[in-house]
PDB file of C-alpha atoms in Angstrom:
ATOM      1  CA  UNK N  71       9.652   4.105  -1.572  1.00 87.00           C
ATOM      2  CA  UNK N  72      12.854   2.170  -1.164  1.00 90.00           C
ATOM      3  CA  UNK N  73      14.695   4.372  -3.825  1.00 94.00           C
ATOM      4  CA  UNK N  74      13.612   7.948  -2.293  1.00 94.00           C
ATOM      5  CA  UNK N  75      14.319   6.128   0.881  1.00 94.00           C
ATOM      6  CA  UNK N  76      17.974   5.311  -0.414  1.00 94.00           C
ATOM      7  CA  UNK N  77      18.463   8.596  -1.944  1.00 94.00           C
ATOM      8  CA  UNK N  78      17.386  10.422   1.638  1.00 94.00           C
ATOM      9  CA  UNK N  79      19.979   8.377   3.137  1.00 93.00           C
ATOM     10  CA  UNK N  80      22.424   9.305   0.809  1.00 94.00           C
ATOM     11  CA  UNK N  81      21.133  12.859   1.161  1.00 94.00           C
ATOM     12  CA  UNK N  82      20.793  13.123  -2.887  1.00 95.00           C
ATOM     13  CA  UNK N  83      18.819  15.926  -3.855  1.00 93.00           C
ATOM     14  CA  UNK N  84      18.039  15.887  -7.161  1.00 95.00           C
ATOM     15  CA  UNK N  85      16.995  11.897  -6.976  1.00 96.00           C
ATOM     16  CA  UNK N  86      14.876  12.422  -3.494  1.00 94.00           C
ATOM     17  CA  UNK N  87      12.696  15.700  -5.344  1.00 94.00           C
ATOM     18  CA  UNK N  88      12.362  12.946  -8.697  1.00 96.00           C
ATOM     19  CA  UNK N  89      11.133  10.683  -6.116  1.00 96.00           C
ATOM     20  CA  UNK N  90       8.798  13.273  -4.369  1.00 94.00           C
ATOM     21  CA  UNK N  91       7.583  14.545  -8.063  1.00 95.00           C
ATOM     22  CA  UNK N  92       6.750  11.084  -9.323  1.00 95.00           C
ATOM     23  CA  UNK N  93       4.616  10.407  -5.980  1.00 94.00           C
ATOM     24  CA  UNK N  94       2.591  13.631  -6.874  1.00 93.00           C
ATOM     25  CA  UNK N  95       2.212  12.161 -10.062  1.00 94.00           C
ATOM     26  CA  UNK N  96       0.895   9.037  -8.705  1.00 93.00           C
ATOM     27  CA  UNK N  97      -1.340  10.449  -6.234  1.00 91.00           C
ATOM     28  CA  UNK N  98      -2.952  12.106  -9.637  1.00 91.00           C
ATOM     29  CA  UNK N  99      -3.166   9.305 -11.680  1.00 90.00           C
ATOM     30  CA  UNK N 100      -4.999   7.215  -9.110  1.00 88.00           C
ATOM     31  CA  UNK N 101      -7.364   9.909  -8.474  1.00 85.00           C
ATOM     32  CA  UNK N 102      -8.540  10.191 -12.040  1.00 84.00           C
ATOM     33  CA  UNK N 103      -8.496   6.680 -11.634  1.00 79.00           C
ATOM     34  CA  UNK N 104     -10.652   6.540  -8.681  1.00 73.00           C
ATOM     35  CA  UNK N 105     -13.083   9.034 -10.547  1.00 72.00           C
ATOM     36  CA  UNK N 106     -14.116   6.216 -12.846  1.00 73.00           C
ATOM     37  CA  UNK N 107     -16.337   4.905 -10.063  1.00 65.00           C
ATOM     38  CA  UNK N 108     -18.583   7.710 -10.859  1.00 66.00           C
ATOM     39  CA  UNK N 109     -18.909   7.111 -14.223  1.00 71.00           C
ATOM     40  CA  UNK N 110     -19.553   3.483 -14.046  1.00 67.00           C
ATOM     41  CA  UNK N 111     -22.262   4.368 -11.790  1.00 65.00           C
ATOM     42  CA  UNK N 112     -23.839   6.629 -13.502  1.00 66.00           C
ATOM     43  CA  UNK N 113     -23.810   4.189 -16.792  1.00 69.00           C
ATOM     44  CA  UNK N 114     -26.162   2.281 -14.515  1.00 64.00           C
ATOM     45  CA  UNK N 115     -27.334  -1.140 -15.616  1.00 63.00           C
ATOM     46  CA  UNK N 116     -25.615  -4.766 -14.835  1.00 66.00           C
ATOM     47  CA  UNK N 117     -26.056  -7.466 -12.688  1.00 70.00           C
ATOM     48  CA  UNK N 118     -24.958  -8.054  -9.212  1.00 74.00           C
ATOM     49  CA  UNK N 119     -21.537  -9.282 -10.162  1.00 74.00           C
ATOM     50  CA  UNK N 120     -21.251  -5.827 -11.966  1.00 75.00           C
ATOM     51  CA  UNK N 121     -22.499  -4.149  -9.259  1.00 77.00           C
ATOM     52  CA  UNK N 122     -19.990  -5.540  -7.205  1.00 79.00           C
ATOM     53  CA  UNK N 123     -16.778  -5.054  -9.169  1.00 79.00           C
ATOM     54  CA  UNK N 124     -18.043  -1.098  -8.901  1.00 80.00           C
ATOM     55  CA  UNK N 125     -17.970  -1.218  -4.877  1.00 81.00           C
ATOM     56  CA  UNK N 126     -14.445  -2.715  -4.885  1.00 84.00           C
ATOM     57  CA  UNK N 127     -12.973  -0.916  -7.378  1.00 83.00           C
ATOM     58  CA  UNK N 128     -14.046   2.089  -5.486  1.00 83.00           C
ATOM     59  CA  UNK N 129     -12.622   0.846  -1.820  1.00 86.00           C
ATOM     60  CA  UNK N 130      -9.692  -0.381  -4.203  1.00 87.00           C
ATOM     61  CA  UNK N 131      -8.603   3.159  -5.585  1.00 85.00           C
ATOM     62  CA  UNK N 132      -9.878   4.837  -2.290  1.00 87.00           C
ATOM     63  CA  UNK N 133      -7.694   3.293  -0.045  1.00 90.00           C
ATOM     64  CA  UNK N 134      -5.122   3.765  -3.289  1.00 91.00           C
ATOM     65  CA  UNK N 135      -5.576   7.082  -3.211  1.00 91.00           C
ATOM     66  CA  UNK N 136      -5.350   7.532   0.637  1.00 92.00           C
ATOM     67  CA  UNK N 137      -1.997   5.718   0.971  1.00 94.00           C
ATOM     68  CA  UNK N 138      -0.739   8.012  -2.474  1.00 94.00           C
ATOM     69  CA  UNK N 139      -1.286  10.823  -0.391  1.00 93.00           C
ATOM     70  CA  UNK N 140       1.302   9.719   2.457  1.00 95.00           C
ATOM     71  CA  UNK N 141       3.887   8.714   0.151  1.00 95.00           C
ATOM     72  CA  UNK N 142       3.701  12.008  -1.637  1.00 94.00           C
ATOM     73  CA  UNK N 143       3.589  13.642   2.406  1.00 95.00           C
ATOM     74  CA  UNK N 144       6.256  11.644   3.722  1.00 96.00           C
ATOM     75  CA  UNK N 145       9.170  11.903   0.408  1.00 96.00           C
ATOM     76  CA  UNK N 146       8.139  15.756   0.541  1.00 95.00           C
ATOM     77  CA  UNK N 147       8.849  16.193   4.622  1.00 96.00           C
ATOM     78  CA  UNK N 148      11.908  14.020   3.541  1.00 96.00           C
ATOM     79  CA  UNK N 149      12.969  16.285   0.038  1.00 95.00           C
ATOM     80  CA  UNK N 150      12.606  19.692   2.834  1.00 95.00           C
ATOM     81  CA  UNK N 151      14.648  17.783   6.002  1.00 95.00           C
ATOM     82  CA  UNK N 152      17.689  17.170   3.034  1.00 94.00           C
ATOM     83  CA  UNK N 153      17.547  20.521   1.912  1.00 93.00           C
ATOM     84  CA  UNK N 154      17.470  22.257   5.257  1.00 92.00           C
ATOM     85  CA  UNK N 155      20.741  20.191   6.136  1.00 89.00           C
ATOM     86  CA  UNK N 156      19.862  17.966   8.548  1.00 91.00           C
ATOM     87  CA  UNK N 157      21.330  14.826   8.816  1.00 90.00           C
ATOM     88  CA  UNK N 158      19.646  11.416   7.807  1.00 93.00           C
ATOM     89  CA  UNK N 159      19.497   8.593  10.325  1.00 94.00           C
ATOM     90  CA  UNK N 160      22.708   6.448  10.649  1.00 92.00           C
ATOM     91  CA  UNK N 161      23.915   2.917  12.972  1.00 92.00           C
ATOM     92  CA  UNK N 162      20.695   1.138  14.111  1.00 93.00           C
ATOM     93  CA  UNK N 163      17.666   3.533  12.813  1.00 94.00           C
ATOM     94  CA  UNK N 164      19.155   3.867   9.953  1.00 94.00           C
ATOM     95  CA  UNK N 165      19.472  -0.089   9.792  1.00 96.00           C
ATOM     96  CA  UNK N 166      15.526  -0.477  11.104  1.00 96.00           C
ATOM     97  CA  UNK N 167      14.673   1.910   8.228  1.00 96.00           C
ATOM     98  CA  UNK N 168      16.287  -0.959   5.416  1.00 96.00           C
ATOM     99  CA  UNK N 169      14.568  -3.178   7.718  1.00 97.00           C
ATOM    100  CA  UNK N 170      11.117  -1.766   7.377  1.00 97.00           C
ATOM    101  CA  UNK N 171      11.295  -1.535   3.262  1.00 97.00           C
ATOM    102  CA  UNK N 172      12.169  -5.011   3.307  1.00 97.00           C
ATOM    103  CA  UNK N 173       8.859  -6.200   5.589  1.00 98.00           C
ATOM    104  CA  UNK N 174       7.237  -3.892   2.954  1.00 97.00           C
ATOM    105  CA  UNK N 175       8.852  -5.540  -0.383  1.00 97.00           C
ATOM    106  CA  UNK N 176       7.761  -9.064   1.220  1.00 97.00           C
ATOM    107  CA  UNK N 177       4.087  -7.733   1.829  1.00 97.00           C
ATOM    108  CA  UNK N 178       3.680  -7.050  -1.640  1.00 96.00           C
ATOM    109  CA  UNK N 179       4.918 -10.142  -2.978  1.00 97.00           C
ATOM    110  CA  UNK N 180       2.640 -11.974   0.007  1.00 96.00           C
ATOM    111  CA  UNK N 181      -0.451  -9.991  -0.819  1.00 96.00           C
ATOM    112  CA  UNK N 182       0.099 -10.723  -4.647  1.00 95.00           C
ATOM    113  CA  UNK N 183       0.322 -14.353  -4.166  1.00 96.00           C
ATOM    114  CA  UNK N 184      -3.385 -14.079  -1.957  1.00 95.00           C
ATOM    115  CA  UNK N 185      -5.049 -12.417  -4.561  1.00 92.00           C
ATOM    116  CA  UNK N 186      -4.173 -15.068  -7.201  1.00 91.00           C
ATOM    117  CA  UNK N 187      -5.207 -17.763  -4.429  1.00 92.00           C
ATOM    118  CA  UNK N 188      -2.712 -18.368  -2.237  1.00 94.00           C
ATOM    119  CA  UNK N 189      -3.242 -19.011   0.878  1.00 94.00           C
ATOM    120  CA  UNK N 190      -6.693 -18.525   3.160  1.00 95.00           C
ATOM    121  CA  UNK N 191      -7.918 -15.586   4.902  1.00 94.00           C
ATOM    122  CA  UNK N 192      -7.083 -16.329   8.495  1.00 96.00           C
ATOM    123  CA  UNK N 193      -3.427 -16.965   7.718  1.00 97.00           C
ATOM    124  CA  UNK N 194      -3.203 -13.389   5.188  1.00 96.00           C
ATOM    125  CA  UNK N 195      -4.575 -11.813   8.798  1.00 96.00           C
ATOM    126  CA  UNK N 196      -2.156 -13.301  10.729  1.00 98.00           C
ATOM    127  CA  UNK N 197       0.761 -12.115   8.651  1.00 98.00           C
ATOM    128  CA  UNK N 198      -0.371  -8.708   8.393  1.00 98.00           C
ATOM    129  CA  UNK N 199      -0.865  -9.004  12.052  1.00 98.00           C
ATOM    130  CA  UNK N 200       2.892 -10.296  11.853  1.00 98.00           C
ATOM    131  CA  UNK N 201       4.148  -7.093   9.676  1.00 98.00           C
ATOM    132  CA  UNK N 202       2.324  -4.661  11.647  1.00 97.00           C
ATOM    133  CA  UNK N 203       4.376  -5.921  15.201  1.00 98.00           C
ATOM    134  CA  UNK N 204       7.552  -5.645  13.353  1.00 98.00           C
ATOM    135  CA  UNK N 205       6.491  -2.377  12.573  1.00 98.00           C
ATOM    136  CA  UNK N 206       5.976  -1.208  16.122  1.00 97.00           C
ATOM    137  CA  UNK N 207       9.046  -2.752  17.395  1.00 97.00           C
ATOM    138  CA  UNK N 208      11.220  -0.838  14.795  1.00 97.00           C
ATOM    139  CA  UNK N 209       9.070   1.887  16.236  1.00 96.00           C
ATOM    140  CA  UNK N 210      10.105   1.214  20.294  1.00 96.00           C
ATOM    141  CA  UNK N 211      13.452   1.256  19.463  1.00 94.00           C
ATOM    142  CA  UNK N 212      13.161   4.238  17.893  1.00 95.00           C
ATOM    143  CA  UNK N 213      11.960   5.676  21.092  1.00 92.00           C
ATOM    144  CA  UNK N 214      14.587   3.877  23.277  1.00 92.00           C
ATOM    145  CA  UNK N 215      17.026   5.913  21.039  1.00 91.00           C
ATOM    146  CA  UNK N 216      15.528   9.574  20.594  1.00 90.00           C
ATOM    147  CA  UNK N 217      17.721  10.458  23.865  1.00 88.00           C
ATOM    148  CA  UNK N 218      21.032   8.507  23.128  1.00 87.00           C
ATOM    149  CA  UNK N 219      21.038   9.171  19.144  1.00 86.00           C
ATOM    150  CA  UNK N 220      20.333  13.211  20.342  1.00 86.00           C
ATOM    151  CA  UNK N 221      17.527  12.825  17.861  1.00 90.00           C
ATOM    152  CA  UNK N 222      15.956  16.675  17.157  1.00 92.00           C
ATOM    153  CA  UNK N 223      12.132  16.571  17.428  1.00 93.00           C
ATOM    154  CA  UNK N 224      12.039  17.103  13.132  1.00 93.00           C
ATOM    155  CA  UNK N 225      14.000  14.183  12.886  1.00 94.00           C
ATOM    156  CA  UNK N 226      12.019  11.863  15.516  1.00 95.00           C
ATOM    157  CA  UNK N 227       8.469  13.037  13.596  1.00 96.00           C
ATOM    158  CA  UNK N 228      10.174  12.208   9.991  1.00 96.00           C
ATOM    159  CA  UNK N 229      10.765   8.189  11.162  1.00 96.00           C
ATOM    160  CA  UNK N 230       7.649   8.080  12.425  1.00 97.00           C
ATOM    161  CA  UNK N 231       6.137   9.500   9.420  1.00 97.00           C
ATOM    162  CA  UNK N 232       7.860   6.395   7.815  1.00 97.00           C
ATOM    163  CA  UNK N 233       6.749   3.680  10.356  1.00 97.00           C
ATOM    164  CA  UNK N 234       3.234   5.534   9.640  1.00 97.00           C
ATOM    165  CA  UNK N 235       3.456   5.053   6.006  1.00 97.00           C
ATOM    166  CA  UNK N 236       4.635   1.555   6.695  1.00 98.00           C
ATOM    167  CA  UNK N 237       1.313   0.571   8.767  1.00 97.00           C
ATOM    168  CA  UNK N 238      -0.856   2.066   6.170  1.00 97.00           C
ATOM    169  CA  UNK N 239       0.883  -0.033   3.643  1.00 97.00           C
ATOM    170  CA  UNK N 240       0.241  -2.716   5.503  1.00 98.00           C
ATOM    171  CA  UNK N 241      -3.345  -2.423   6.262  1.00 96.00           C
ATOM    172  CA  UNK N 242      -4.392  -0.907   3.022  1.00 95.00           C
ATOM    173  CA  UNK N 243      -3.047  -3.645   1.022  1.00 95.00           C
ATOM    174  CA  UNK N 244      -4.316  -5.998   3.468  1.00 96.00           C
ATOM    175  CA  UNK N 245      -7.820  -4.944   2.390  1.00 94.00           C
ATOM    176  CA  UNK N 246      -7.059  -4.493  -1.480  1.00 93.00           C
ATOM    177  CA  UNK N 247      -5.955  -8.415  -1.369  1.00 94.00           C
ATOM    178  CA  UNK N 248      -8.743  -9.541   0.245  1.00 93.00           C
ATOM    179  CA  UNK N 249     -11.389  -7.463  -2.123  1.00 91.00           C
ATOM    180  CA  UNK N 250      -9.382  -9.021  -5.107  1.00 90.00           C
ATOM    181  CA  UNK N 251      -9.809 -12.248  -4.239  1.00 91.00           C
ATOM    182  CA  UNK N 252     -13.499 -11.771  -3.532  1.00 88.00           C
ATOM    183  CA  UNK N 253     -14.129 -10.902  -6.488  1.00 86.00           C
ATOM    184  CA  UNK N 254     -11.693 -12.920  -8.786  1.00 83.00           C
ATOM    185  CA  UNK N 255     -13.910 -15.937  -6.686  1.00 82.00           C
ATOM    186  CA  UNK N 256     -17.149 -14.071  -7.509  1.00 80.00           C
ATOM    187  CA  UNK N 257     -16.259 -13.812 -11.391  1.00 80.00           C
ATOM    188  CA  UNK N 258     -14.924 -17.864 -11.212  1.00 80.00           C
ATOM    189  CA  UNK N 259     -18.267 -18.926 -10.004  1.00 79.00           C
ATOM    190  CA  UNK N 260     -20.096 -16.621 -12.207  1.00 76.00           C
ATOM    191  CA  UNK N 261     -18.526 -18.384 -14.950  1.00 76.00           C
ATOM    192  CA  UNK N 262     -18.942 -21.708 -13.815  1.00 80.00           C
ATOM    193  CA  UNK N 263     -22.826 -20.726 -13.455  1.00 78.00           C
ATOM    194  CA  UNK N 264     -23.096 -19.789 -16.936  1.00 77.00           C
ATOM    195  CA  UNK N 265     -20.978 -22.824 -18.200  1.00 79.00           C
ATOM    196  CA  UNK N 266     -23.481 -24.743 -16.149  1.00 76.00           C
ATOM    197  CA  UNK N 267     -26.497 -23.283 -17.917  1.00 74.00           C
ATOM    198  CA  UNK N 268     -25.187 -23.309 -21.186  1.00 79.00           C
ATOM    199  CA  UNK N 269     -24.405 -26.947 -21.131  1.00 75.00           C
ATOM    200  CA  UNK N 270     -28.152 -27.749 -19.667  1.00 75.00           C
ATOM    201  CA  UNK N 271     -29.593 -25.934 -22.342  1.00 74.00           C
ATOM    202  CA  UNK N 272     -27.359 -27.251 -25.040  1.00 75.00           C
ATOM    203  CA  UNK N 273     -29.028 -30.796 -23.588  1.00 75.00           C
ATOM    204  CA  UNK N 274     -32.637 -29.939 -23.488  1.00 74.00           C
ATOM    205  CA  UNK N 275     -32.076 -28.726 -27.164  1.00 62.00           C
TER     206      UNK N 275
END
């Protein structure tokens, strides 16, 4: 995001349409990705810990696949606003808009961290809660500004767009931290279960 972002601002062309190509890429790749679901499932078989991994792979690459889809939506609406001359956003939106990929940039590195077991539940919430009212105050000014930046409709729907994308980054991450967690917990005490009953049958040998 931040380099199609940069290159929108810059109004480059030929590094905004790489940008928009490479997102249609990844919007593929994850849904071949996400296909895999169905052919775990149909392989059948496994224990609950198996079945398990299935169901949040799935939400995993779902949501994946979902928030694919509005990168690839929102660098294309960008890639057409570029090359039907209008002007990217300059002074303070253009200033909220670095803003918003750094909130983003910080999510990823927080949500990381959570999955590997940082941190507890209640305070991941509270930061996404935290991201998500940045978010919408980048958004207000926005609309403080339509009038007094002479903002065109296009333009107004394009940072919104963003500030959309931006939310669902948010929230679908959110969700893809806390189902990794879940289940690198569930596989920790699944192994601690079996190390348990291999050392009790190792004594009763």
């Amino acid at each position: 995001m931040r380099e199609g972002l940069t290159a929108f601002q810059a109004e480059d062309e030929k590094v905004l349409n790489r940008c928009k190509n490479e997102a249609v890429n990844l919007f593929e790749d994850i849904s071949r990705s996400r296909g895999s679901y169905y052919r775990m499932a149909l392989r059948g078989g496994g224990d609950d810990l198996d079945n398990e991994a299935r169901h949040i792979y799935y939400r995993i690459f779902n949501g994946m696949k979902e928030l694919s889809h509005e990168l690839r939506s929102v660098l294309g609406m960008s890639a057409n606003h570029i090359a039907n001359r209008h002007r990217p956003y300059s002074g303070a939106l253009g200033d909220n808009l670095d803003q918003m990929l750094g909130i983003l940039e910080d999510a990823a590195r927080h949500f990381r961290a959570y999955a590997a077991g940082e941190g507890s539940r209640a305070e991941l919430s509270a930061y996404a809660d935290h991201c998500s009212s940045r978010i919408s105050k980048i958004q207000i000014e926005l609309l403080q500004r339509i009038d007094t930046e002479g903002l065109s409709m296009r333009s107004s729907d394009l940072y919104l767009n963003y500030l959309q994308f931006a939310r669902a980054f948010i929230n679908r991450f959110t969700i893809v931290a806390l189902l990794e967690r879940d289940l690198n917990d569930a596989c920790r005490r699944n192994a601690a279960r079996k190390e348990e009953e291999t050392a009790a049958a190792s004594a009763q040998a």
